[in-house]
Coordinates of C-alpha atoms and ligand atoms in Angstrom, one line a residue:
M593 CA 26.5 19.1 -19.5
Q594 CA 30.2 19.5 -19.4
M595 CA 31.1 18.1 -22.8
K596 CA 34.7 19.2 -22.7
K597 CA 35.4 17.8 -19.3
T598 CA 33.8 14.4 -19.6
T599 CA 34.2 12.1 -22.4
A600 CA 31.8 12.3 -25.4
L601 CA 32.5 9.5 -27.7
I602 CA 29.8 8.9 -30.2
A603 CA 30.9 7.3 -33.4
G604 CA 28.9 5.4 -36.0
G605 CA 26.0 4.7 -33.8
T606 CA 22.7 5.7 -32.4
L607 CA 22.5 7.7 -29.2
L608 CA 21.1 5.0 -27.2
F609 CA 22.4 4.9 -23.7
G610 CA 20.5 3.9 -20.6
A611 CA 22.3 6.7 -18.8
L612 CA 23.1 6.5 -15.2
A613 CA 21.0 6.0 -12.1
S614 CA 17.6 5.5 -13.5
G615 CA 14.9 6.0 -11.0
A616 CA 13.3 8.6 -8.9
G617 CA 14.2 12.1 -8.0
A618 CA 15.3 14.8 -10.3
A619 CA 19.0 14.6 -10.9
P620 CA 20.8 17.4 -9.0
S621 CA 21.0 20.6 -10.8
G622 CA 24.4 21.7 -12.0
D623 CA 27.3 19.4 -12.4
S624 CA 27.1 16.0 -10.9
P625 CA 27.9 12.4 -11.6
F626 CA 24.4 12.1 -13.0
E627 CA 25.6 14.2 -15.9
L628 CA 28.7 12.2 -16.7
T629 CA 28.5 12.0 -20.5
P630 CA 28.0 8.5 -21.7
A631 CA 30.2 7.5 -24.6
F632 CA 29.3 5.1 -27.4
V633 CA 31.9 3.9 -29.8
A634 CA 31.4 1.4 -32.6
E635 CA 34.5 1.1 -34.5
A636 CA 36.5 -2.0 -35.0
V637 CA 40.1 -1.9 -33.8
N638 CA 42.3 -4.6 -35.0
A639 CA 44.3 -6.2 -32.3
P640 CA 46.8 -9.0 -32.8
K641 CA 45.0 -12.3 -33.4
S642 CA 47.1 -14.0 -30.8
A643 CA 46.1 -11.6 -28.0
S644 CA 43.7 -12.8 -25.2
N645 CA 40.3 -11.1 -25.0
E646 CA 41.4 -9.1 -22.0
E647 CA 44.5 -8.0 -23.8
K648 CA 42.2 -6.9 -26.7
V649 CA 40.1 -4.9 -24.2
W650 CA 43.2 -3.1 -22.8
N651 CA 44.7 -2.6 -26.2
Y652 CA 41.4 -1.0 -27.3
L653 CA 41.2 1.3 -24.3
Q654 CA 44.8 2.4 -24.7
N655 CA 44.0 3.3 -28.3
T656 CA 40.9 5.3 -27.2
S657 CA 42.5 6.8 -24.1
K658 CA 42.7 10.3 -25.6
S659 CA 39.0 10.3 -26.3
L660 CA 38.4 9.1 -22.8
G661 CA 40.3 12.1 -21.6
L662 CA 42.8 9.9 -19.9
S663 CA 46.5 9.2 -20.5
S664 CA 47.4 5.6 -21.3
T665 CA 48.9 5.2 -17.9
D666 CA 45.7 6.5 -16.2
V667 CA 43.7 4.0 -18.3
Q668 CA 45.8 1.2 -16.8
K669 CA 45.8 2.8 -13.3
Q670 CA 42.2 3.9 -13.0
L671 CA 40.1 1.4 -14.9
K672 CA 39.5 -2.1 -13.5
I673 CA 37.6 -5.0 -15.0
I674 CA 34.8 -5.7 -12.5
N675 CA 32.8 -8.2 -14.6
H676 CA 33.0 -10.3 -17.7
E677 CA 30.3 -12.4 -19.2
K678 CA 29.9 -14.3 -22.5
D679 CA 26.3 -14.2 -23.7
S680 CA 24.3 -16.9 -25.4
N681 CA 25.3 -15.5 -28.8
G682 CA 28.9 -15.9 -28.1
L683 CA 29.6 -12.2 -27.6
N684 CA 32.0 -11.2 -24.8
H685 CA 31.0 -8.2 -22.5
Y686 CA 33.4 -6.5 -20.1
R687 CA 32.5 -4.0 -17.4
L688 CA 35.0 -1.6 -16.1
Q689 CA 34.9 0.8 -13.1
Q690 CA 37.0 3.9 -12.8
Y691 CA 38.9 4.5 -9.6
I692 CA 40.9 7.4 -8.3
D693 CA 43.3 6.6 -5.5
G694 CA 41.6 3.3 -5.2
I695 CA 38.2 4.9 -4.6
P696 CA 35.4 4.2 -7.2
V697 CA 34.1 7.1 -9.1
Y698 CA 30.3 7.1 -8.7
G699 CA 28.6 6.1 -12.0
A700 CA 31.9 6.0 -13.9
V701 CA 31.5 2.6 -15.6
Q702 CA 32.4 1.5 -19.1
T703 CA 31.4 -1.6 -20.9
V704 CA 33.5 -3.0 -23.7
H705 CA 32.1 -5.5 -26.2
L706 CA 33.7 -8.2 -28.4
D707 CA 32.0 -9.7 -31.4
K708 CA 31.8 -13.3 -32.5
N709 CA 35.3 -13.1 -33.9
E710 CA 36.5 -11.8 -30.6
Q711 CA 37.3 -8.4 -31.9
V712 CA 36.4 -5.3 -29.9
T713 CA 33.4 -3.6 -31.5
S714 CA 32.1 -1.0 -29.1
L715 CA 32.4 0.8 -25.8
L716 CA 29.6 2.4 -23.8
G717 CA 29.7 4.3 -20.6
A718 CA 31.2 7.2 -18.8
T719 CA 34.4 8.2 -17.1
I720 CA 35.7 11.5 -15.7
T721 CA 38.5 13.1 -17.6
K722 CA 41.9 13.8 -16.1
S723 CA 41.2 17.6 -16.2
S724 CA 38.1 17.1 -14.0
Q725 CA 39.8 15.0 -11.4
N726 CA 40.7 17.9 -9.1
I727 CA 39.6 16.9 -5.6
P728 CA 40.1 20.0 -3.4
G729 CA 39.4 18.1 -0.1
G730 CA 41.6 15.2 -1.0
T731 CA 40.7 11.5 -0.7
N732 CA 41.1 11.0 3.0
P733 CA 37.7 10.9 4.8
K734 CA 37.3 13.0 8.0
I735 CA 34.1 11.3 9.1
S736 CA 33.5 7.5 9.5
A737 CA 31.1 5.3 7.5
T738 CA 29.1 5.0 10.8
D739 CA 28.8 8.8 11.0
A740 CA 27.5 8.9 7.4
V741 CA 24.9 6.3 8.1
Y742 CA 23.9 8.2 11.2
I743 CA 23.5 11.4 9.2
A744 CA 21.3 9.7 6.6
E745 CA 19.2 8.1 9.3
A746 CA 18.6 11.4 11.1
D747 CA 17.4 12.9 7.8
A748 CA 15.1 10.0 7.0
S749 CA 13.7 10.1 10.5
E750 CA 12.9 13.7 10.1
R751 CA 11.1 13.2 6.8
I752 CA 9.1 10.2 8.0
S753 CA 8.0 12.0 11.2
K754 CA 6.8 14.9 9.1
E755 CA 5.0 12.6 6.6
L756 CA 3.2 10.7 9.3
K757 CA 2.0 13.8 11.0
L758 CA 0.7 15.0 7.6
I759 CA -1.3 11.8 7.2
D760 CA -2.8 12.3 10.7
K761 CA -3.8 15.8 9.8
E762 CA -5.6 14.7 6.6
K763 CA -7.4 12.0 8.4
A764 CA -8.7 14.5 11.0
S765 CA -10.0 16.9 8.4
E766 CA -11.7 14.1 6.4
D767 CA -13.5 13.0 9.6
A768 CA -14.7 16.5 10.2
V769 CA -16.6 16.7 6.9
V770 CA -20.3 16.4 7.6
K771 CA -21.9 13.9 5.3
E772 CA -25.2 14.7 3.7
A773 CA -27.9 12.6 5.3
V774 CA -30.0 10.4 3.1
S775 CA -33.6 9.8 4.2
D776 CA -34.8 6.3 4.8
E777 CA -37.4 5.8 2.1
V778 CA -39.2 3.2 0.2
T779 CA -38.5 1.4 -3.2
S780 CA -37.5 -2.1 -3.1
D781 CA -35.6 -4.3 -5.4
E782 CA -34.1 -7.8 -5.6
V783 CA -30.4 -8.5 -5.6
V784 CA -29.8 -11.5 -7.8
S785 CA -26.3 -12.7 -7.6
K786 CA -24.8 -14.3 -4.6
E787 CA -22.0 -12.7 -2.6
A788 CA -18.7 -14.4 -3.1
I789 CA -17.6 -16.0 0.1
T790 CA -15.1 -18.7 0.5
K791 CA -14.2 -20.6 3.6
D792 CA -10.7 -20.4 4.8
T793 CA -8.5 -21.4 7.8
V794 CA -9.0 -19.3 10.9
T795 CA -6.6 -17.7 13.4
N796 CA -8.3 -16.5 16.5
D797 CA -6.1 -13.8 17.6
A798 CA -6.3 -10.1 18.0
V799 CA -2.8 -9.0 18.9
T800 CA -2.1 -5.4 18.0
N801 CA 1.4 -4.4 17.0
D802 CA 1.0 -1.2 15.1
V803 CA 4.4 0.4 15.6
Y804 CA 3.7 3.5 13.6
A805 CA 0.6 4.4 15.7
E806 CA 2.6 4.0 19.0
A807 CA 5.6 5.8 17.7
S808 CA 3.8 8.8 16.3
E809 CA 1.8 9.1 19.5
T810 CA 4.7 9.4 21.9
D811 CA 6.8 12.3 20.7
G812 CA 6.0 12.7 17.1
K813 CA 9.6 11.8 16.1
I814 CA 10.5 8.3 14.8
S815 CA 13.8 6.9 16.1
L816 CA 15.2 4.7 13.4
S817 CA 17.6 3.1 15.9
D818 CA 14.7 1.7 17.9
P819 CA 14.1 -1.8 16.7
S820 CA 10.5 -1.8 18.1
V821 CA 9.7 1.0 15.6
T822 CA 12.0 0.3 12.7
E823 CA 12.4 -2.6 10.4
Y824 CA 15.1 -2.4 7.8
A825 CA 14.8 -4.1 4.5
A826 CA 18.6 -4.0 4.4
K827 CA 20.9 -2.8 7.2
P828 CA 22.5 0.5 6.0
S829 CA 26.2 0.6 5.3
A830 CA 28.2 3.4 3.7
E831 CA 30.9 3.2 1.0
L832 CA 33.3 5.9 -0.2
Y833 CA 33.0 7.2 -3.7
I834 CA 34.4 10.0 -5.7
Y835 CA 31.5 12.3 -6.7
S836 CA 32.0 14.2 -9.9
E837 CA 30.8 17.9 -10.0
G838 CA 31.9 19.0 -13.4
D839 CA 35.3 20.8 -13.0
S840 CA 36.1 19.1 -9.8
A841 CA 35.1 16.2 -7.6
R842 CA 34.7 15.4 -3.9
L843 CA 34.8 12.5 -1.6
V844 CA 31.4 11.2 -0.4
Y845 CA 29.9 8.3 1.4
V846 CA 27.0 6.7 -0.5
T847 CA 24.4 5.0 1.8
E848 CA 20.9 3.8 1.5
I849 CA 18.1 4.0 4.1
N850 CA 15.9 1.0 3.1
L851 CA 13.0 0.5 5.4
L852 CA 9.9 -1.7 5.7
E853 CA 8.7 -0.1 8.9
P854 CA 7.4 2.3 10.0
V855 CA 7.0 3.1 6.3
L856 CA 8.3 1.7 3.1
L857 CA 11.2 3.9 2.1
R858 CA 14.3 3.6 0.1
T859 CA 16.5 6.7 -0.2
R860 CA 20.0 6.9 -1.5
Y861 CA 22.2 9.5 0.2
F862 CA 25.5 11.1 -0.9
I863 CA 27.2 12.5 2.2
D864 CA 30.4 14.6 2.1
A865 CA 33.1 12.5 3.7
L866 CA 34.9 15.7 5.0
D867 CA 32.1 17.7 6.6
G868 CA 29.1 15.4 6.8
S869 CA 26.8 17.6 4.7
I870 CA 24.2 15.9 2.5
V871 CA 25.4 16.5 -1.1
F872 CA 22.4 14.9 -2.7
Q873 CA 19.7 12.4 -2.0
Y874 CA 16.9 10.7 -4.0
D875 CA 14.1 8.4 -3.3
I876 CA 14.1 5.0 -5.1
L877 CA 10.9 4.0 -3.3
S878 CA 8.8 6.2 -1.0
M879 CA 5.4 7.0 0.4
A880 CA 3.5 9.8 -1.2
T881 CA 0.1 11.5 -1.0
G882 CA -2.1 10.9 -4.0
T883 CA -5.2 12.9 -4.9
G884 CA -8.3 12.2 -6.9
K885 CA -12.0 12.3 -7.1
G886 CA -14.2 9.4 -6.0
V887 CA -17.1 7.9 -8.0
L888 CA -19.4 10.5 -6.6
G889 CA -17.1 13.4 -7.6
D890 CA -15.7 14.1 -4.1
S891 CA -12.1 15.1 -3.9
K892 CA -9.9 13.2 -1.5
S893 CA -6.3 12.4 -0.7
F894 CA -4.8 9.0 0.2
T895 CA -1.4 7.4 0.7
T896 CA 0.4 6.0 -2.4
T897 CA 3.9 4.7 -3.0
Q898 CA 6.4 6.3 -5.4
S899 CA 8.5 3.7 -7.2
G900 CA 10.9 5.3 -9.6
S901 CA 9.0 7.7 -11.9
T902 CA 5.6 6.1 -11.2
Y903 CA 3.2 5.9 -8.3
Q904 CA 1.4 2.8 -7.0
L905 CA -2.0 2.6 -5.3
R906 CA -0.3 1.1 -2.3
D907 CA -0.4 2.5 1.2
N908 CA 2.4 1.1 3.4
T909 CA 1.6 3.2 6.4
R910 CA -1.2 1.0 7.6
G911 CA -0.7 -2.6 8.8
N912 CA 1.1 -4.7 6.2
G913 CA -0.2 -2.4 3.5
I914 CA -3.3 -1.5 1.5
L915 CA -3.1 -2.3 -2.2
T916 CA -5.7 -1.6 -4.8
Y917 CA -5.8 -3.5 -8.1
T918 CA -8.0 -3.5 -11.2
A919 CA -9.5 -6.6 -12.8
N920 CA -10.1 -4.5 -16.0
K921 CA -13.6 -5.9 -16.2
R922 CA -12.5 -9.5 -16.2
T923 CA -13.0 -12.0 -13.4
V924 CA -9.4 -12.2 -12.2
F925 CA -8.1 -11.6 -8.7
P926 CA -6.2 -9.6 -7.6
G927 CA -5.6 -8.4 -11.2
T928 CA -3.1 -5.6 -11.8
L929 CA -1.8 -3.2 -9.2
L930 CA -2.9 0.3 -10.2
T931 CA -0.3 2.9 -11.1
D932 CA -0.3 6.5 -12.2
S933 CA 2.3 8.8 -13.6
D934 CA 1.6 12.0 -11.7
N935 CA -0.2 10.8 -8.5
V936 CA -3.4 12.5 -9.5
W937 CA -5.8 9.6 -9.9
T938 CA -8.7 9.6 -12.3
D939 CA -10.2 6.1 -11.7
G940 CA -13.0 7.0 -9.2
A941 CA -13.8 3.4 -8.3
A942 CA -10.1 2.8 -7.5
V943 CA -9.8 6.1 -5.5
D944 CA -12.8 5.1 -3.4
A945 CA -11.7 1.5 -2.8
H946 CA -8.3 2.7 -1.7
A947 CA -9.3 5.6 0.4
Y948 CA -12.2 3.8 2.1
A949 CA -10.1 0.7 2.9
A950 CA -7.8 3.1 4.8
K951 CA -10.8 4.6 6.5
V952 CA -12.1 1.2 7.6
Y953 CA -8.5 0.3 8.8
D954 CA -8.4 3.5 10.8
Y955 CA -11.9 2.8 12.2
Y956 CA -11.0 -0.6 13.5
L957 CA -7.7 0.7 15.0
A958 CA -9.2 3.7 16.7
K959 CA -12.5 2.1 17.8
F960 CA -11.4 -1.4 18.7
N961 CA -7.6 -1.2 18.9
R962 CA -7.6 -3.8 16.1
N963 CA -4.7 -3.8 13.6
S964 CA -6.5 -4.9 10.4
L965 CA -8.6 -8.0 9.9
D966 CA -6.5 -10.5 11.8
G967 CA -5.3 -8.0 14.5
R968 CA -1.8 -8.5 13.0
G969 CA -1.8 -6.1 10.1
F970 CA -3.4 -8.4 7.5
Q971 CA -2.7 -6.9 4.1
L972 CA -5.8 -5.4 2.5
R973 CA -6.1 -6.1 -1.2
S974 CA -9.0 -4.6 -3.1
T975 CA -9.8 -5.3 -6.8
V976 CA -12.0 -2.9 -8.6
H977 CA -13.7 -3.2 -12.0
Y978 CA -14.3 -6.9 -11.3
G979 CA -16.3 -8.5 -14.0
N980 CA -18.5 -6.8 -16.6
A981 CA -21.2 -4.6 -15.0
Y982 CA -21.0 -7.0 -12.1
N983 CA -23.8 -6.2 -9.6
N984 CA -22.0 -7.2 -6.3
A985 CA -19.0 -6.9 -4.0
G986 CA -17.5 -9.5 -1.9
W987 CA -14.8 -10.9 0.4
N988 CA -13.1 -14.0 -1.1
G989 CA -11.1 -15.0 1.9
V990 CA -8.0 -13.2 0.5
G991 CA -9.2 -9.7 -0.4
M992 CA -12.1 -7.6 -1.5
I993 CA -13.7 -7.5 -5.0
Y994 CA -15.9 -4.7 -6.3
G995 CA -18.1 -4.8 -9.4
D996 CA -18.9 -1.7 -11.4
G997 CA -22.6 -2.4 -11.2
D998 CA -24.9 -2.2 -14.3
G999 CA -25.5 1.6 -13.8
V1000 CA -29.2 1.0 -13.1
T1001 CA -29.5 -1.3 -10.1
F1002 CA -26.0 -0.4 -8.8
R1003 CA -23.2 2.0 -9.5
E1004 CA -19.5 1.1 -8.7
F1005 CA -19.7 -0.7 -5.3
S1006 CA -16.6 0.9 -3.8
A1007 CA -18.4 4.3 -3.7
D1008 CA -20.1 3.5 -0.5
P1009 CA -18.2 3.3 2.8
D1010 CA -20.9 1.0 4.2
V1011 CA -20.0 -1.6 1.5
I1012 CA -16.2 -1.4 2.2
G1013 CA -16.9 -1.7 5.9
H1014 CA -19.3 -4.6 5.2
E1015 CA -16.7 -6.5 3.1
L1016 CA -13.8 -5.9 5.5
T1017 CA -15.9 -7.0 8.4
H1018 CA -16.4 -10.4 6.6
G1019 CA -12.7 -10.7 7.0
V1020 CA -12.7 -9.8 10.7
T1021 CA -15.5 -12.4 11.2
E1022 CA -13.5 -15.0 9.4
F1023 CA -10.5 -14.4 11.7
T1024 CA -12.7 -14.5 14.8
A1025 CA -16.2 -16.1 15.2
N1026 CA -15.9 -17.6 11.7
L1027 CA -19.7 -17.8 11.5
N1028 CA -20.7 -20.5 8.9
Y1029 CA -22.1 -18.7 5.9
V1030 CA -25.4 -20.6 5.9
N1031 CA -28.8 -20.4 7.8
E1032 CA -28.8 -18.5 11.1
S1033 CA -25.0 -18.4 11.6
G1034 CA -24.8 -17.0 8.0
A1035 CA -27.4 -14.4 8.7
L1036 CA -25.4 -13.4 11.8
N1037 CA -22.3 -13.1 9.6
E1038 CA -24.2 -10.8 7.3
A1039 CA -25.7 -8.8 10.1
F1040 CA -22.3 -8.1 11.7
S1041 CA -21.0 -6.9 8.4
D1042 CA -24.0 -4.6 8.0
I1043 CA -23.8 -3.3 11.6
I1044 CA -20.1 -2.5 11.6
G1045 CA -20.1 -1.4 7.9
N1046 CA -22.9 1.0 8.7
D1047 CA -21.1 2.3 11.7
V1048 CA -18.0 3.2 9.6
Q1049 CA -20.1 5.8 7.8
R1050 CA -22.7 6.5 10.5
T1051 CA -24.9 8.8 8.5
N1052 CA -28.2 6.8 8.6
W1053 CA -29.4 3.3 9.2
L1054 CA -29.2 2.3 5.5
I1055 CA -26.9 -0.1 3.8
G1056 CA -25.6 0.7 0.3
D1057 CA -27.6 3.9 -0.1
D1058 CA -24.7 5.5 -2.0
I1059 CA -24.5 2.8 -4.7
Y1060 CA -28.0 1.5 -5.0
T1061 CA -30.2 2.6 -7.9
P1062 CA -28.2 5.7 -9.0
N1063 CA -31.2 7.2 -10.6
I1064 CA -33.5 6.8 -7.6
P1065 CA -32.5 9.0 -4.6
G1066 CA -33.2 8.0 -1.0
D1067 CA -33.5 4.2 -1.4
A1068 CA -31.0 1.5 -0.3
L1069 CA -30.1 -2.1 -0.5
R1070 CA -31.2 -2.6 3.1
S1071 CA -32.5 -0.7 6.1
M1072 CA -31.6 -1.6 9.6
S1073 CA -34.3 0.7 11.2
N1074 CA -37.0 -0.9 9.0
P1075 CA -35.8 -4.1 7.3
T1076 CA -39.2 -4.7 5.8
L1077 CA -38.7 -1.8 3.4
Y1078 CA -36.4 -4.1 1.4
N1079 CA -38.0 -7.4 1.8
Q1080 CA -36.3 -8.5 5.0
P1081 CA -38.1 -9.8 8.1
D1082 CA -37.8 -7.7 11.3
H1083 CA -39.2 -10.4 13.6
Y1084 CA -38.2 -14.0 14.2
R1085 CA -41.7 -15.3 13.5
N1086 CA -41.4 -14.0 9.9
R1087 CA -38.0 -15.5 9.3
Y1088 CA -37.2 -17.2 6.0
T1089 CA -36.7 -21.0 6.2
G1090 CA -36.1 -21.8 2.5
S1091 CA -32.8 -22.7 0.9
A1092 CA -32.3 -19.7 -1.4
D1093 CA -29.5 -17.3 -0.5
N1094 CA -27.6 -19.9 1.6
G1095 CA -30.7 -20.3 3.8
G1096 CA -31.5 -16.6 3.7
V1097 CA -28.3 -15.0 4.9
H1098 CA -29.1 -11.7 3.3
I1099 CA -32.7 -12.0 4.3
N1100 CA -32.8 -13.0 8.0
S1101 CA -29.9 -10.6 8.8
G1102 CA -32.8 -8.1 9.0
I1103 CA -33.9 -9.5 12.3
I1104 CA -30.5 -9.0 13.9
N1105 CA -30.0 -5.6 12.2
K1106 CA -33.4 -4.5 13.7
A1107 CA -32.3 -5.7 17.2
Y1108 CA -29.1 -3.7 16.9
Y1109 CA -31.0 -0.6 15.7
L1110 CA -33.4 -0.8 18.6
T1111 CA -30.5 -1.1 21.1
A1112 CA -28.6 1.8 19.5
A1113 CA -31.5 4.2 18.7
G1114 CA -34.3 2.9 21.1
G1115 CA -37.9 2.6 20.3
T1116 CA -41.1 0.6 20.8
F1117 CA -41.5 -2.4 18.5
S1118 CA -43.8 -5.4 18.6
G1119 CA -45.1 -4.2 22.0
V1120 CA -41.7 -3.9 23.6
T1121 CA -40.0 -0.6 24.5
V1122 CA -36.3 -0.7 24.2
P1123 CA -34.2 2.2 25.7
G1124 CA -31.6 3.3 23.3
I1125 CA -27.9 3.3 24.5
G1126 CA -26.3 5.1 21.5
R1127 CA -24.2 3.8 18.7
D1128 CA -20.9 3.9 20.5
D1129 CA -21.9 1.4 23.2
A1130 CA -24.0 -0.7 20.9
V1131 CA -21.3 -1.3 18.3
K1132 CA -18.7 -2.1 21.0
I1133 CA -21.1 -4.7 22.5
Y1134 CA -21.6 -6.3 19.0
Y1135 CA -17.9 -6.3 18.2
N1136 CA -17.0 -7.9 21.5
A1137 CA -19.5 -10.7 21.0
L1138 CA -18.2 -11.3 17.5
V1139 CA -14.6 -11.5 18.6
Y1140 CA -14.8 -13.2 21.9
Y1141 CA -18.1 -15.2 22.2
L1142 CA -19.5 -16.3 18.9
T1143 CA -18.5 -19.5 17.2
P1144 CA -19.0 -21.0 13.7
T1145 CA -22.4 -22.7 14.6
S1146 CA -23.9 -19.9 16.7
N1147 CA -27.6 -19.3 16.0
F1148 CA -29.7 -16.3 16.8
S1149 CA -30.4 -17.6 20.3
A1150 CA -26.7 -18.0 21.0
A1151 CA -26.1 -14.5 19.6
R1152 CA -28.6 -13.1 22.2
T1153 CA -26.6 -14.9 25.0
A1154 CA -23.3 -13.7 23.6
L1155 CA -24.5 -10.1 23.2
V1156 CA -26.0 -9.9 26.7
Q1157 CA -22.8 -11.3 28.2
S1158 CA -20.7 -8.8 26.2
A1159 CA -22.8 -5.9 27.5
R1160 CA -22.4 -7.2 31.0
D1161 CA -18.6 -7.5 30.5
L1162 CA -18.3 -4.0 29.2
Y1163 CA -20.9 -2.1 31.3
G1164 CA -21.9 -4.3 34.3
A1165 CA -24.4 -7.1 35.0
N1166 CA -27.3 -4.7 35.7
S1167 CA -26.3 -2.0 33.3
A1168 CA -28.8 -0.2 31.1
Q1169 CA -26.8 -1.5 28.1
A1170 CA -27.3 -5.2 29.1
R1171 CA -31.0 -4.5 29.6
S1172 CA -31.3 -2.8 26.3
V1173 CA -29.8 -5.8 24.5
S1174 CA -32.2 -8.2 26.2
L1175 CA -35.2 -6.1 25.4
A1176 CA -34.2 -5.6 21.8
F1177 CA -34.0 -9.4 21.4
D1178 CA -37.4 -9.7 23.1
A1179 CA -38.8 -7.2 20.6
V1180 CA -37.6 -9.2 17.5
G1181 CA -38.7 -12.5 19.1
V1182 CA -35.4 -14.2 19.7
N1183 CA -35.1 -15.9 23.1
Ligands
L5Q188 C1 -24.8 -7.9 -0.4 C2 -22.6 -7.0 -0.5 C3 -22.7 -5.5 -0.6 N1 -23.7 -7.7 -1.1 N2 -27.2 -8.6 -0.7 C4 -27.5 -11.5 -2.7 O1 -27.9 -9.5 -1.3 C5 -27.1 -10.3 -2.0 C6 -25.8 -9.8 -1.8 C7 -25.9 -8.8 -1.0 F1 -21.7 -5.0 0.0 F2 -22.8 -5.1 -1.8 F3 -23.8 -5.1 0.1 O2 -24.9 -7.6 0.7
ZN189 ZN1 -21.9 -9.7 3.0
CA190 CA1 -23.9 4.6 2.6

C-alpha cells in the first residue's frame, strides 16, 4: 500500500470499509486502483446553519482537502457529486467520484454523510492524491472503445476455447476407465415406497441447438462475434478511466465480456488506451473445474461455476445448465444450490449427482443427438439428501430427487449411473411418448428408463447394483437378463394384474426389459431363439420407438409394433435387427 501517496484518513472510528471491487480474482500485485487507501473520518465539522446540505458537503471537503492530498481547487475541480439519497432515518448520503481531465478515476469514490441535524459526520472512500496524478501517456486515447472491446473479446475467446477443449479431454479419459463388472447374482428384496412421478404438460419436439458442441467441433476456436455461437448477457461497451498505479496512473478502457453462451462468463478487462495491452482482468463469474470423490470413493472432476470467491455446483457448458442442490434431509425441492469455497467438493452424493447428470447429458447428445430432456437444452436440476434416509430416487416433472437411503437396503441413490440415467429418461419420456404411469403404459415407461439408464453405464444387465444393499455384493434392484431374480415376471403370462405399484409399473417392466435383453444379447428363452444384435443397435431401436412412435396409452402390444417399425426404419424391413425384435417379443409372449 502506498500510504503516503493515497489518502489515509482514519479518525475516531473502526476500520470498517468495504474496500473496492469486491469479487473474484486476486487483486493485481503491485500498485493498482485496488489498493487505493480507503479513508474514514468521523469528526463533526461545524458549517454555517444557513448553508444548504450540498454547501455543507463542499465546505467539509474543502476543510479536509489536505488530508485527501488535494488542493482546495482540485477538490472543486476533481470531485463531482454523482448521487444523493436521504435514508429512512433522515440521514443524507452523498456519493462523489473523482475525475482527472474529465475522466473518472477507477474506484476513486468518496461518500459523505450528514446526521439528523444535517451536519456532516463522516466521509468514507478513496481518492488519488495530487502527487500520484502523473499520467505519463496523457489522457488522449490512441485506440478506440471498439478496439478495446475487440481486444477483450479476443482474449475471452481464447480462454473459452481452451476451457472447452479441456472439458472434452476429461470426458474422454473418464470414458476410457474400465468399470469393474458386477456379477448377476441372487438375493431379492422389496422396495416399499413409490417413485415420485407427477404428470406435466408435454412438448413433442427434439430440436437440437447445442451451439457449443458445433462450435468446438469445427475449428476448436470460438468466435464471439458469431451470433449463432455467442449469446451476450449484456453487449460489451468500453469506458475510459484513469487507472492508478501507485506513483503514477494511466489511461485505460474498462470493458466487460458478459456471456450466457457458449459458456456463462463475466470478465472485467482493463485495457491500456494507448497501446491496447491488457493491464488487468478478473472474473466476476466464470466456469471452473471442480474435483471431489463420489459416494464410492472414486475421484472425479466436473464443471462448476465461480461466482466471486465461491464456487457453485452449476455446469453452464451443457444445454441450459446442470445445477445440483441439497434438500439437507428435508423434503424440499429444489432446496439450496450447493457451493464450496475451494472447488474441492466433499459431499459424495452431490459430486455423483452432478458428474453423472453431465454423463447422461453427454450420452444423449453423443448417442441420439439429443440436447437434454426436451431436445432444447432443458435445465437439469438435481436435489440430493432428499428426505431422511429416504429409500428412493425420482423425477418430479421438474427435476431429479435422490434420497440417501437407509444404509442397509440402499446407499445414496446418486452413486449409480443406472439410476441417474433411469431418472433422466423419465424426463425424456415425458417430453416424447409421455407414457401414462399406470398399468402397461406405466410398465413401458419404467422399462425405457431401465433400458436407457442401464446403457449409460453398460457394465452389466443390472439396475441399481451400485446402490442396492451396500453390505451384500453382487445383487441389484432389478436384472434385465433374469427379471425373476428380483420378483419380476419375464413372460407375459406371468404378468401382474393387481393395483399395487400403479398396476405393477416396476413389476411388469421386467417383461419388456427381458425382451430388450434378448434382442441385445441374444439367447433362447421359452422355446424361442433370438439372435442378438448388440447393445448399440438395440438401444437405438428402443429410443426411436419412444420418441417417434409410442403414445400415452401404448400397451405392450403397441410397443411391439412400434419397436419392429423402428427397427425397420433404421435397418430395413427384412433386417436381422427387425427379426430379432419380433422374436424377442415372441419369446416373452407379447403379440
Ligand atoms: C425404482 C428408481 C430407482 N426407483 N423400484 C417401488 O421399485 C419402486 C421404485 C423403484 F432409480 F431408484 F431405481 O425404480
Ligand atoms: Zn422409474
Ligand atoms: Ca450400476
